[in-house]
Amino acid sequence: MKCRVCGEPAVISLKAYSTALCAPHFISFLEKRTLNTINKYRLIENGEKPIVAVSGGKDSLSVWFMLNKLGYAADGVYINLGIENYSDISLAKIEKMADLLMKKVYSFDIKRLSDKGIDGLAKVLKRVPCSACGMIKRYVMNRVCIEYGYTTLVTGHNIDDEASALFGNVLYWKEEYLGKKNVVLEARHGHLSKKVKPFFLCSERDIAAYAILNNIDYIREECPFSVGAKTLIYKDMLNRLEQLSPGTKIQFVKGYLKSFIKNRQEDIKNTENFCSKCGYPTYGSICNMCRVLERLNIGEGHICFDEYDPSVLDTTERLMT
Amino acid sequence: MTIECDGKVIEYNKPIDIYRLMEQLSINREVYLPMVNDRLVTEDYRAEKGDSVKFIKVVSGG
Protein backbone atom coordinates (compact mmCIF):
# COMPACT_ATOMS: atom_id res chain seq x y z
CA MET A 1 0.00 0.00 0.00
CA LYS A 2 1.08 3.56 -0.65
CA CYS A 3 0.69 6.55 1.65
CA ARG A 4 -2.45 8.44 0.68
CA VAL A 5 -0.67 11.77 1.18
CA CYS A 6 2.76 11.33 -0.43
CA GLY A 7 2.70 8.00 -2.28
CA GLU A 8 5.66 6.56 -0.32
CA PRO A 9 5.31 3.00 1.08
CA ALA A 10 2.73 3.00 3.89
CA VAL A 11 3.53 1.57 7.34
CA ILE A 12 -0.06 1.32 8.57
CA SER A 13 -3.48 0.87 7.06
CA LEU A 14 -6.45 2.53 8.73
CA LYS A 15 -9.53 0.58 7.67
CA ALA A 16 -11.95 2.80 9.57
CA TYR A 17 -10.81 5.71 7.39
CA SER A 18 -10.18 3.63 4.22
CA THR A 19 -6.62 4.89 4.04
CA ALA A 20 -2.97 4.02 4.57
CA LEU A 21 -0.13 6.30 5.67
CA CYS A 22 3.68 6.42 5.80
CA ALA A 23 5.43 7.00 9.16
CA PRO A 24 5.68 10.84 9.08
CA HIS A 25 2.12 11.29 7.81
CA PHE A 26 0.70 8.80 10.30
CA ILE A 27 2.44 10.58 13.19
CA SER A 28 1.09 13.88 11.93
CA PHE A 29 -2.43 12.36 11.52
CA LEU A 30 -2.56 11.10 15.12
CA GLU A 31 -1.17 14.33 16.56
CA LYS A 32 -3.71 16.37 14.59
CA ARG A 33 -6.53 14.12 15.74
CA THR A 34 -5.44 14.50 19.36
CA LEU A 35 -5.04 18.26 19.01
CA ASN A 36 -8.55 18.47 17.54
CA THR A 37 -9.90 16.59 20.57
CA ILE A 38 -8.00 18.91 22.94
CA ASN A 39 -9.39 22.01 21.21
CA LYS A 40 -12.93 20.79 20.56
CA TYR A 41 -13.53 19.66 24.14
CA ARG A 42 -11.32 22.37 25.73
CA LEU A 43 -9.20 19.78 27.49
CA ILE A 44 -6.22 22.00 28.25
CA GLU A 45 -6.80 25.74 28.15
CA ASN A 46 -4.46 28.69 28.55
CA GLY A 47 -3.08 28.96 32.07
CA GLU A 48 -3.81 25.37 33.00
CA LYS A 49 -1.03 23.19 34.40
CA PRO A 50 -1.38 19.57 33.24
CA ILE A 51 0.13 16.41 34.73
CA VAL A 52 -0.02 13.00 33.06
CA ALA A 53 -0.92 9.80 34.91
CA VAL A 54 1.78 7.43 33.66
CA SER A 55 1.91 3.67 34.00
CA GLY A 56 4.80 2.82 31.68
CA GLY A 57 2.40 1.47 29.03
CA LYS A 58 2.06 2.67 25.44
CA ASP A 59 -0.96 4.93 26.01
CA SER A 60 0.28 6.98 28.95
CA LEU A 61 3.86 7.31 27.69
CA SER A 62 2.61 8.29 24.22
CA VAL A 63 0.21 10.93 25.51
CA TRP A 64 2.96 12.33 27.75
CA PHE A 65 5.42 12.42 24.86
CA MET A 66 2.87 13.90 22.44
CA LEU A 67 1.61 16.62 24.78
CA ASN A 68 5.11 17.88 25.43
CA LYS A 69 5.88 17.73 21.70
CA LEU A 70 2.74 19.74 20.94
CA GLY A 71 3.79 22.41 23.44
CA TYR A 72 1.76 21.38 26.50
CA ALA A 73 4.49 21.17 29.15
CA ALA A 74 3.39 18.35 31.46
CA ASP A 75 4.99 16.47 34.35
CA GLY A 76 4.05 12.89 35.27
CA VAL A 77 2.64 10.98 38.23
CA TYR A 78 3.13 7.26 38.80
CA ILE A 79 1.73 4.82 41.33
CA ASN A 80 4.10 1.98 42.14
CA LEU A 81 1.83 -0.98 42.83
CA GLY A 82 4.65 -3.13 44.20
CA ILE A 83 4.08 -5.91 41.65
CA GLU A 84 7.15 -8.07 41.35
CA ASN A 85 8.95 -8.00 37.97
CA TYR A 86 6.49 -5.41 36.70
CA SER A 87 6.28 -2.21 38.73
CA ASP A 88 10.02 -1.52 38.82
CA ILE A 89 10.33 -2.13 35.07
CA SER A 90 7.45 0.30 34.51
CA LEU A 91 9.12 2.92 36.69
CA ALA A 92 12.42 2.56 34.81
CA LYS A 93 10.63 3.22 31.50
CA ILE A 94 8.84 6.22 32.97
CA GLU A 95 12.10 7.70 34.25
CA LYS A 96 13.65 7.13 30.84
CA MET A 97 10.84 9.16 29.27
CA ALA A 98 11.18 11.80 31.99
CA ASP A 99 14.87 12.12 31.07
CA LEU A 100 13.98 12.55 27.41
CA LEU A 101 11.32 15.17 28.10
CA MET A 102 13.24 16.69 31.02
CA LYS A 103 10.05 16.55 33.08
CA LYS A 104 9.42 15.72 36.71
CA VAL A 105 7.75 12.49 37.91
CA TYR A 106 5.96 12.18 41.25
CA SER A 107 5.63 8.61 42.40
CA PHE A 108 3.55 7.13 45.16
CA ASP A 109 4.65 3.73 46.46
CA ILE A 110 1.73 1.56 47.55
CA LYS A 111 4.07 -0.04 50.08
CA ARG A 112 3.47 3.07 52.15
CA LEU A 113 0.06 1.49 52.78
CA SER A 114 0.93 -2.21 52.68
CA ASP A 115 4.35 -3.86 52.53
CA LYS A 116 2.91 -6.63 50.36
CA GLY A 117 1.96 -4.33 47.50
CA ILE A 118 -1.44 -4.09 45.82
CA ASP A 119 -2.08 -7.83 46.10
CA GLY A 120 -1.63 -7.81 49.87
CA LEU A 121 -3.60 -4.60 50.25
CA ALA A 122 -6.48 -5.99 48.18
CA LYS A 123 -6.63 -9.06 50.43
CA VAL A 124 -6.80 -6.89 53.54
CA LEU A 125 -9.55 -4.81 51.96
CA LYS A 126 -11.37 -7.93 50.68
CA ARG A 127 -11.41 -6.54 47.16
CA VAL A 128 -9.99 -7.89 43.92
CA PRO A 129 -6.64 -6.21 43.05
CA CYS A 130 -8.09 -4.24 40.07
CA SER A 131 -10.83 -2.75 42.23
CA ALA A 132 -8.38 -1.74 45.00
CA CYS A 133 -5.95 -0.39 42.39
CA GLY A 134 -8.62 1.72 40.68
CA MET A 135 -9.84 3.21 43.93
CA ILE A 136 -6.34 4.10 45.14
CA LYS A 137 -5.25 5.45 41.75
CA ARG A 138 -8.27 7.77 41.47
CA TYR A 139 -7.61 9.17 44.92
CA VAL A 140 -3.82 9.49 44.73
CA MET A 141 -3.79 10.98 41.21
CA ASN A 142 -6.28 13.60 42.32
CA ARG A 143 -4.28 14.22 45.48
CA VAL A 144 -1.07 15.02 43.61
CA CYS A 145 -2.96 17.63 41.56
CA ILE A 146 -4.44 19.34 44.59
CA GLU A 147 -1.22 19.21 46.60
CA TYR A 148 1.18 20.43 43.90
CA GLY A 149 -1.10 22.83 42.04
CA TYR A 150 -1.72 20.89 38.82
CA THR A 151 -5.06 21.92 37.38
CA THR A 152 -5.55 19.08 34.92
CA LEU A 153 -4.97 15.35 35.22
CA VAL A 154 -4.34 13.76 31.82
CA THR A 155 -4.85 10.05 31.27
CA GLY A 156 -4.05 7.83 28.29
CA HIS A 157 -7.55 6.31 27.98
CA ASN A 158 -8.28 5.45 24.38
CA ILE A 159 -11.35 4.62 22.34
CA ASP A 160 -10.98 0.89 23.06
CA ASP A 161 -11.02 1.57 26.81
CA GLU A 162 -14.09 3.76 26.45
CA ALA A 163 -15.93 1.44 24.07
CA SER A 164 -15.32 -1.62 26.25
CA ALA A 165 -16.44 0.19 29.43
CA LEU A 166 -19.52 1.49 27.64
CA PHE A 167 -20.24 -1.96 26.25
CA GLY A 168 -20.03 -3.51 29.74
CA ASN A 169 -22.27 -0.84 31.24
CA VAL A 170 -24.88 -1.23 28.50
CA LEU A 171 -24.72 -5.01 28.61
CA TYR A 172 -25.63 -5.06 32.31
CA TRP A 173 -27.61 -1.77 32.17
CA LYS A 174 -25.52 -0.16 34.88
CA GLU A 175 -27.41 3.10 34.64
CA GLU A 176 -25.48 4.62 37.54
CA TYR A 177 -22.29 4.47 35.45
CA LEU A 178 -23.77 5.43 32.07
CA GLY A 179 -23.16 9.09 31.42
CA LYS A 180 -20.13 9.25 33.70
CA LYS A 181 -17.66 8.60 30.89
CA ASN A 182 -16.60 11.72 29.08
CA VAL A 183 -13.65 13.30 27.29
CA VAL A 184 -13.42 15.84 30.09
CA LEU A 185 -14.59 15.87 33.70
CA GLU A 186 -14.49 19.40 35.05
CA ALA A 187 -12.84 20.33 38.36
CA ARG A 188 -15.25 20.72 41.26
CA HIS A 189 -15.28 22.42 44.64
CA GLY A 190 -11.48 22.70 44.92
CA HIS A 191 -11.26 19.03 45.89
CA LEU A 192 -11.48 17.39 42.50
CA SER A 193 -9.11 18.23 39.67
CA LYS A 194 -10.16 18.44 36.04
CA LYS A 195 -9.61 15.10 34.27
CA VAL A 196 -9.05 14.85 30.53
CA LYS A 197 -8.54 12.13 27.94
CA PRO A 198 -6.83 13.47 24.78
CA PHE A 199 -6.77 9.94 23.22
CA PHE A 200 -10.53 9.46 23.74
CA LEU A 201 -11.07 9.10 19.97
CA CYS A 202 -7.78 7.32 19.14
CA SER A 203 -7.56 3.54 18.89
CA GLU A 204 -5.15 1.36 20.84
CA ARG A 205 -3.75 0.08 17.56
CA ASP A 206 -2.97 3.61 16.37
CA ILE A 207 -1.39 4.58 19.70
CA ALA A 208 0.80 1.44 19.69
CA ALA A 209 1.94 2.31 16.15
CA TYR A 210 2.67 5.89 17.26
CA ALA A 211 4.76 4.58 20.19
CA ILE A 212 6.72 2.21 17.94
CA LEU A 213 7.35 4.85 15.26
CA ASN A 214 8.62 7.31 17.87
CA ASN A 215 10.83 4.68 19.56
CA ILE A 216 8.91 5.05 22.80
CA ASP A 217 10.16 2.32 25.12
CA TYR A 218 6.97 1.10 26.81
CA ILE A 219 6.25 -1.97 28.91
CA ARG A 220 4.75 -4.64 26.67
CA GLU A 221 3.98 -7.14 29.40
CA GLU A 222 0.46 -7.06 30.73
CA CYS A 223 -0.27 -6.36 34.37
CA PRO A 224 -0.39 -9.90 35.85
CA PHE A 225 -3.71 -9.08 37.57
CA SER A 226 -5.46 -8.24 34.30
CA VAL A 227 -5.60 -11.87 33.18
CA GLY A 228 -9.24 -12.84 32.56
CA ALA A 229 -10.53 -9.29 33.17
CA LYS A 230 -13.96 -8.63 31.67
CA THR A 231 -12.64 -5.48 29.98
CA LEU A 232 -10.33 -7.64 27.89
CA ILE A 233 -13.21 -9.93 26.92
CA TYR A 234 -15.27 -6.91 25.81
CA LYS A 235 -12.31 -5.53 23.88
CA ASP A 236 -11.91 -8.85 22.12
CA MET A 237 -15.59 -8.88 21.11
CA LEU A 238 -15.48 -5.28 19.90
CA ASN A 239 -12.31 -5.96 17.92
CA ARG A 240 -14.01 -8.88 16.17
CA LEU A 241 -16.83 -6.55 15.20
CA GLU A 242 -14.32 -3.91 14.12
CA GLN A 243 -12.51 -6.37 11.89
CA LEU A 244 -15.76 -7.31 10.15
CA SER A 245 -17.11 -3.77 10.07
CA PRO A 246 -14.39 -1.09 10.34
CA GLY A 247 -15.48 2.07 12.15
CA THR A 248 -17.81 0.29 14.59
CA LYS A 249 -15.95 1.39 17.73
CA ILE A 250 -15.73 5.04 16.77
CA GLN A 251 -19.43 5.13 15.86
CA PHE A 252 -20.35 3.49 19.16
CA VAL A 253 -18.37 6.00 21.24
CA LYS A 254 -19.22 9.08 19.17
CA GLY A 255 -22.90 8.12 19.24
CA TYR A 256 -22.71 7.91 23.03
CA LEU A 257 -21.10 11.36 23.25
CA LYS A 258 -23.70 12.92 20.98
CA SER A 259 -26.93 11.40 22.14
CA PHE A 260 -26.55 10.13 25.65
CA ILE A 261 -24.16 12.08 27.75
CA LYS A 262 -25.87 15.50 27.75
CA ASN A 263 -28.89 14.08 29.54
CA ARG A 264 -26.89 12.45 32.29
CA GLN A 265 -24.38 15.02 33.57
CA GLU A 266 -26.90 17.00 35.66
CA ASP A 267 -28.17 13.83 37.34
CA ILE A 268 -24.63 12.98 38.44
CA LYS A 269 -23.95 16.42 39.92
CA ASN A 270 -27.12 16.21 41.95
CA THR A 271 -26.38 12.85 43.55
CA GLU A 272 -22.85 13.46 44.86
CA ASN A 273 -21.73 14.23 48.40
CA PHE A 274 -18.24 15.10 49.62
CA CYS A 275 -16.15 13.22 52.16
CA SER A 276 -16.38 14.82 55.59
CA LYS A 277 -12.68 14.07 56.19
CA CYS A 278 -10.89 14.98 52.95
CA GLY A 279 -13.54 16.57 50.72
CA TYR A 280 -13.23 13.96 47.97
CA PRO A 281 -16.53 13.17 46.17
CA THR A 282 -18.36 10.21 47.63
CA TYR A 283 -21.84 8.75 47.76
CA GLY A 284 -21.59 8.24 51.54
CA SER A 285 -20.31 10.48 54.30
CA ILE A 286 -16.68 9.26 54.13
CA CYS A 287 -14.85 8.36 50.91
CA ASN A 288 -13.50 4.88 50.22
CA MET A 289 -9.87 5.98 50.61
CA CYS A 290 -10.47 7.50 54.06
CA ARG A 291 -12.21 4.27 55.06
CA VAL A 292 -9.14 2.33 53.90
CA LEU A 293 -6.79 4.57 55.89
CA GLU A 294 -9.00 4.15 58.96
CA ARG A 295 -9.03 0.41 58.54
CA LEU A 296 -5.23 0.26 58.16
CA ASN A 297 -4.90 2.67 61.06
CA ILE A 298 -2.77 4.93 58.87
CA GLY A 299 -2.76 8.72 58.85
CA GLU A 300 -3.22 10.85 55.75
CA GLY A 301 0.47 11.73 56.03
CA HIS A 302 1.29 8.38 54.41
CA ILE A 303 -0.10 9.67 51.11
CA CYS A 304 3.07 11.44 50.04
CA PHE A 305 5.22 11.39 46.94
CA ASP A 306 8.80 10.78 45.87
CA GLU A 307 10.01 13.20 43.21
CA TYR A 308 12.24 12.35 40.26
CA ASP A 309 13.45 15.49 38.57
CA PRO A 310 15.87 15.01 35.64
CA SER A 311 16.57 18.73 35.51
CA VAL A 312 18.44 18.56 38.84
CA LEU A 313 20.43 15.40 38.05
CA ASP A 314 23.93 16.19 36.90
CA THR A 315 25.24 14.72 33.64
CA THR A 316 27.30 11.99 35.34
CA GLU A 317 24.33 10.84 37.41
CA ARG A 318 22.12 10.67 34.31
CA LEU A 319 24.67 8.64 32.39
CA MET A 320 24.93 6.15 35.24
CA THR A 321 21.16 5.53 35.46
CA MET B 1 11.62 -16.72 7.87
CA THR B 2 10.86 -16.56 11.58
CA ILE B 3 7.41 -15.58 12.79
CA GLU B 4 6.95 -14.40 16.38
CA CYS B 5 3.61 -13.91 18.09
CA ASP B 6 2.77 -13.92 21.82
CA GLY B 7 6.22 -15.23 22.69
CA LYS B 8 5.99 -18.21 20.30
CA VAL B 9 8.38 -18.48 17.38
CA ILE B 10 7.71 -20.57 14.28
CA GLU B 11 9.64 -21.07 11.05
CA TYR B 12 8.09 -20.64 7.61
CA ASN B 13 9.89 -21.38 4.36
CA LYS B 14 7.93 -19.69 1.57
CA PRO B 15 7.31 -16.04 0.73
CA ILE B 16 3.86 -14.99 1.95
CA ASP B 17 1.69 -11.85 2.19
CA ILE B 18 1.21 -10.66 5.76
CA TYR B 19 -2.59 -10.72 5.50
CA ARG B 20 -2.47 -14.38 4.40
CA LEU B 21 -0.22 -15.16 7.34
CA MET B 22 -2.65 -13.38 9.68
CA GLU B 23 -5.53 -15.42 8.27
CA GLN B 24 -3.61 -18.67 8.70
CA LEU B 25 -2.67 -17.81 12.28
CA SER B 26 -6.18 -16.41 13.04
CA ILE B 27 -4.69 -13.04 13.98
CA ASN B 28 -7.12 -10.12 14.23
CA ARG B 29 -5.63 -7.01 12.57
CA GLU B 30 -7.20 -4.86 15.30
CA VAL B 31 -5.29 -6.70 17.99
CA TYR B 32 -1.81 -7.07 16.45
CA LEU B 33 0.50 -4.82 14.43
CA PRO B 34 2.73 -6.59 11.91
CA MET B 35 6.45 -5.77 11.86
CA VAL B 36 9.00 -7.13 9.42
CA ASN B 37 12.67 -6.77 10.32
CA ASP B 38 11.63 -4.41 13.15
CA ARG B 39 9.71 -2.05 10.86
CA LEU B 40 5.94 -1.60 10.75
CA VAL B 41 4.36 -2.82 7.52
CA THR B 42 0.88 -2.92 6.02
CA GLU B 43 -0.95 -6.21 5.59
CA ASP B 44 -0.25 -6.41 1.85
CA TYR B 45 3.53 -6.56 2.49
CA ARG B 46 5.11 -9.73 1.14
CA ALA B 47 7.46 -11.35 3.63
CA GLU B 48 10.40 -13.13 2.01
CA LYS B 49 12.74 -15.92 3.05
CA GLY B 50 15.10 -14.71 5.79
CA ASP B 51 12.71 -12.02 7.07
CA SER B 52 11.90 -11.70 10.74
CA VAL B 53 8.14 -11.21 11.17
CA LYS B 54 6.70 -10.10 14.52
CA PHE B 55 3.10 -9.50 15.52
CA ILE B 56 2.93 -6.92 18.29
CA LYS B 57 -0.12 -7.15 20.53
CA VAL B 58 -1.73 -3.76 21.07
CA VAL B 59 -4.51 -4.56 23.54
CA SER B 60 -3.92 -3.75 27.19
CA GLY B 61 -5.84 -2.99 30.34
CA GLY B 62 -7.84 -4.82 32.92
GROMACS .gro file of N, CA, C and O in nm, chain A residues 1 11-13 15 58 204-205 208-209 220 222 231-232 235 239-240 242-243, chain B residues 27-33 35 40-44 56 58-62:
model
  152
    1MET      N    1   0.084  -0.119   0.000
    1MET     CA    2   0.000   0.000   0.000
    1MET      C    3   0.088   0.124   0.000
    1MET      O    4   0.197   0.122   0.055
   11VAL      N    5   0.314   0.246   0.623
   11VAL     CA    6   0.353   0.157   0.734
   11VAL      C    7   0.230   0.110   0.811
   11VAL      O    8   0.239   0.019   0.892
   12ILE      N    9   0.116   0.173   0.785
   12ILE     CA   10  -0.006   0.132   0.857
   12ILE      C   11  -0.127   0.160   0.771
   12ILE      O   12  -0.134   0.262   0.702
   13SER      N   13  -0.221   0.065   0.776
   13SER     CA   14  -0.348   0.087   0.706
   13SER      C   15  -0.454   0.117   0.811
   13SER      O   16  -0.455   0.056   0.919
   15LYS      N   17  -0.830   0.105   0.835
   15LYS     CA   18  -0.953   0.058   0.767
   15LYS      C   19  -1.072   0.148   0.797
   15LYS      O   20  -1.156   0.169   0.710
   58LYS      N   21   0.198   0.190   2.669
   58LYS     CA   22   0.206   0.267   2.544
   58LYS      C   23   0.118   0.393   2.546
   58LYS      O   24   0.158   0.497   2.493
  204GLU      N   25  -0.633   0.197   2.022
  204GLU     CA   26  -0.515   0.136   2.084
  204GLU      C   27  -0.412   0.098   1.979
  204GLU      O   28  -0.292   0.114   1.999
  205ARG      N   29  -0.462   0.049   1.867
  205ARG     CA   30  -0.375   0.008   1.756
  205ARG      C   31  -0.295   0.128   1.704
  205ARG      O   32  -0.174   0.120   1.683
  208ALA      N   33  -0.035   0.236   1.967
  208ALA     CA   34   0.080   0.144   1.969
  208ALA      C   35   0.172   0.174   1.850
  208ALA      O   36   0.295   0.177   1.865
  209ALA      N   37   0.113   0.198   1.734
  209ALA     CA   38   0.194   0.231   1.615
  209ALA      C   39   0.270   0.362   1.637
  209ALA      O   40   0.388   0.373   1.602
  220ARG      N   41   0.566  -0.385   2.753
  220ARG     CA   42   0.475  -0.464   2.667
  220ARG      C   43   0.406  -0.575   2.745
  220ARG      O   44   0.305  -0.626   2.702
  222GLU      N   45   0.173  -0.745   3.012
  222GLU     CA   46   0.046  -0.706   3.073
  222GLU      C   47   0.058  -0.710   3.225
  222GLU      O   48   0.135  -0.790   3.278
  231THR      N   49  -1.296  -0.653   3.096
  231THR     CA   50  -1.264  -0.548   2.998
  231THR      C   51  -1.196  -0.608   2.875
  231THR      O   52  -1.223  -0.569   2.762
  232LEU      N   53  -1.106  -0.704   2.900
  232LEU     CA   54  -1.033  -0.764   2.789
  232LEU      C   55  -1.125  -0.851   2.704
  232LEU      O   56  -1.109  -0.860   2.582
  235LYS      N   57  -1.317  -0.606   2.494
  235LYS     CA   58  -1.231  -0.553   2.388
  235LYS      C   59  -1.218  -0.655   2.275
  235LYS      O   60  -1.220  -0.618   2.157
  239ASN      N   61  -1.330  -0.588   1.900
  239ASN     CA   62  -1.231  -0.596   1.792
  239ASN      C   63  -1.272  -0.694   1.683
  239ASN      O   64  -1.239  -0.676   1.567
  240ARG      N   65  -1.348  -0.797   1.720
  240ARG     CA   66  -1.401  -0.888   1.617
  240ARG      C   67  -1.502  -0.814   1.530
  240ARG      O   68  -1.504  -0.829   1.409
  242GLU      N   69  -1.507  -0.493   1.486
  242GLU     CA   70  -1.432  -0.391   1.412
  242GLU      C   71  -1.366  -0.451   1.288
  242GLU      O   72  -1.363  -0.388   1.182
  243GLN      N   73  -1.316  -0.573   1.303
  243GLN     CA   74  -1.251  -0.637   1.189
  243GLN      C   75  -1.352  -0.663   1.076
  243GLN      O   76  -1.324  -0.643   0.959
  348ILE      N   77  -0.508  -1.426   1.329
  348ILE     CA   78  -0.469  -1.304   1.398
  348ILE      C   79  -0.560  -1.190   1.354
  348ILE      O   80  -0.571  -1.161   1.235
  349ASN      N   81  -0.624  -1.126   1.452
  349ASN     CA   82  -0.712  -1.012   1.423
  349ASN      C   83  -0.626  -0.888   1.401
  349ASN      O   84  -0.544  -0.853   1.487
  350ARG      N   85  -0.645  -0.820   1.289
  350ARG     CA   86  -0.563  -0.701   1.257
  350ARG      C   87  -0.583  -0.587   1.357
  350ARG      O   88  -0.500  -0.498   1.368
  351GLU      N   89  -0.696  -0.591   1.429
  351GLU     CA   90  -0.720  -0.486   1.530
  351GLU      C   91  -0.642  -0.510   1.657
  351GLU      O   92  -0.626  -0.420   1.739
  352VAL      N   93  -0.594  -0.632   1.673
  352VAL     CA   94  -0.529  -0.670   1.799
  352VAL      C   95  -0.376  -0.675   1.786
  352VAL      O   96  -0.305  -0.658   1.885
  353TYR      N   97  -0.327  -0.695   1.665
  353TYR     CA   98  -0.181  -0.707   1.645
  353TYR      C   99  -0.134  -0.616   1.532
  353TYR      O  100  -0.202  -0.603   1.430
  354LEU      N  101  -0.016  -0.559   1.550
  354LEU     CA  102   0.050  -0.482   1.443
  354LEU      C  103   0.160  -0.568   1.383
  354LEU      O  104   0.242  -0.623   1.457
  356MET      N  105   0.514  -0.640   1.209
  356MET     CA  106   0.645  -0.577   1.186
  356MET      C  107   0.733  -0.677   1.111
  356MET      O  108   0.731  -0.796   1.141
  361LEU      N  109   0.738  -0.139   1.096
  361LEU     CA  110   0.594  -0.160   1.075
  361LEU      C  111   0.566  -0.173   0.926
  361LEU      O  112   0.625  -0.101   0.845
  362VAL      N  113   0.475  -0.264   0.893
  362VAL     CA  114   0.436  -0.282   0.752
  362VAL      C  115   0.284  -0.293   0.743
  362VAL      O  116   0.217  -0.323   0.842
  363THR      N  117   0.232  -0.272   0.624
  363THR     CA  118   0.088  -0.292   0.602
  363THR      C  119   0.064  -0.440   0.568
  363THR      O  120   0.158  -0.514   0.537
  364GLU      N  121  -0.062  -0.479   0.572
  364GLU     CA  122  -0.095  -0.621   0.559
  364GLU      C  123  -0.068  -0.677   0.419
  364GLU      O  124  -0.063  -0.798   0.400
  365ASP      N  125  -0.053  -0.590   0.320
  365ASP     CA  126  -0.025  -0.641   0.185
  365ASP      C  127   0.125  -0.664   0.161
  365ASP      O  128   0.166  -0.707   0.054
  377ILE      N  129   0.291  -0.761   1.700
  377ILE     CA  130   0.293  -0.692   1.829
  377ILE      C  131   0.150  -0.673   1.879
  377ILE      O  132   0.068  -0.610   1.812
  379VAL      N  133  -0.149  -0.516   2.070
  379VAL     CA  134  -0.173  -0.376   2.107
  379VAL      C  135  -0.276  -0.359   2.219
  379VAL      O  136  -0.295  -0.249   2.269
  380VAL      N  137  -0.343  -0.467   2.254
  380VAL     CA  138  -0.451  -0.456   2.354
  380VAL      C  139  -0.393  -0.463   2.495
  380VAL      O  140  -0.312  -0.548   2.525
  381SER      N  141  -0.436  -0.371   2.579
  381SER     CA  142  -0.392  -0.375   2.719
  381SER      C  143  -0.506  -0.331   2.809
  381SER      O  144  -0.607  -0.280   2.762
  382GLY      N  145  -0.484  -0.347   2.937
  382GLY     CA  146  -0.584  -0.299   3.034
  382GLY      C  147  -0.659  -0.410   3.100
  382GLY      O  148  -0.668  -0.521   3.048
  383GLY      N  149  -0.709  -0.380   3.218
  383GLY     CA  150  -0.784  -0.482   3.292
  383GLY      C  151  -0.906  -0.422   3.354
  383GLY      O  152  -0.947  -0.316   3.317
   0.00000   0.00000   0.00000
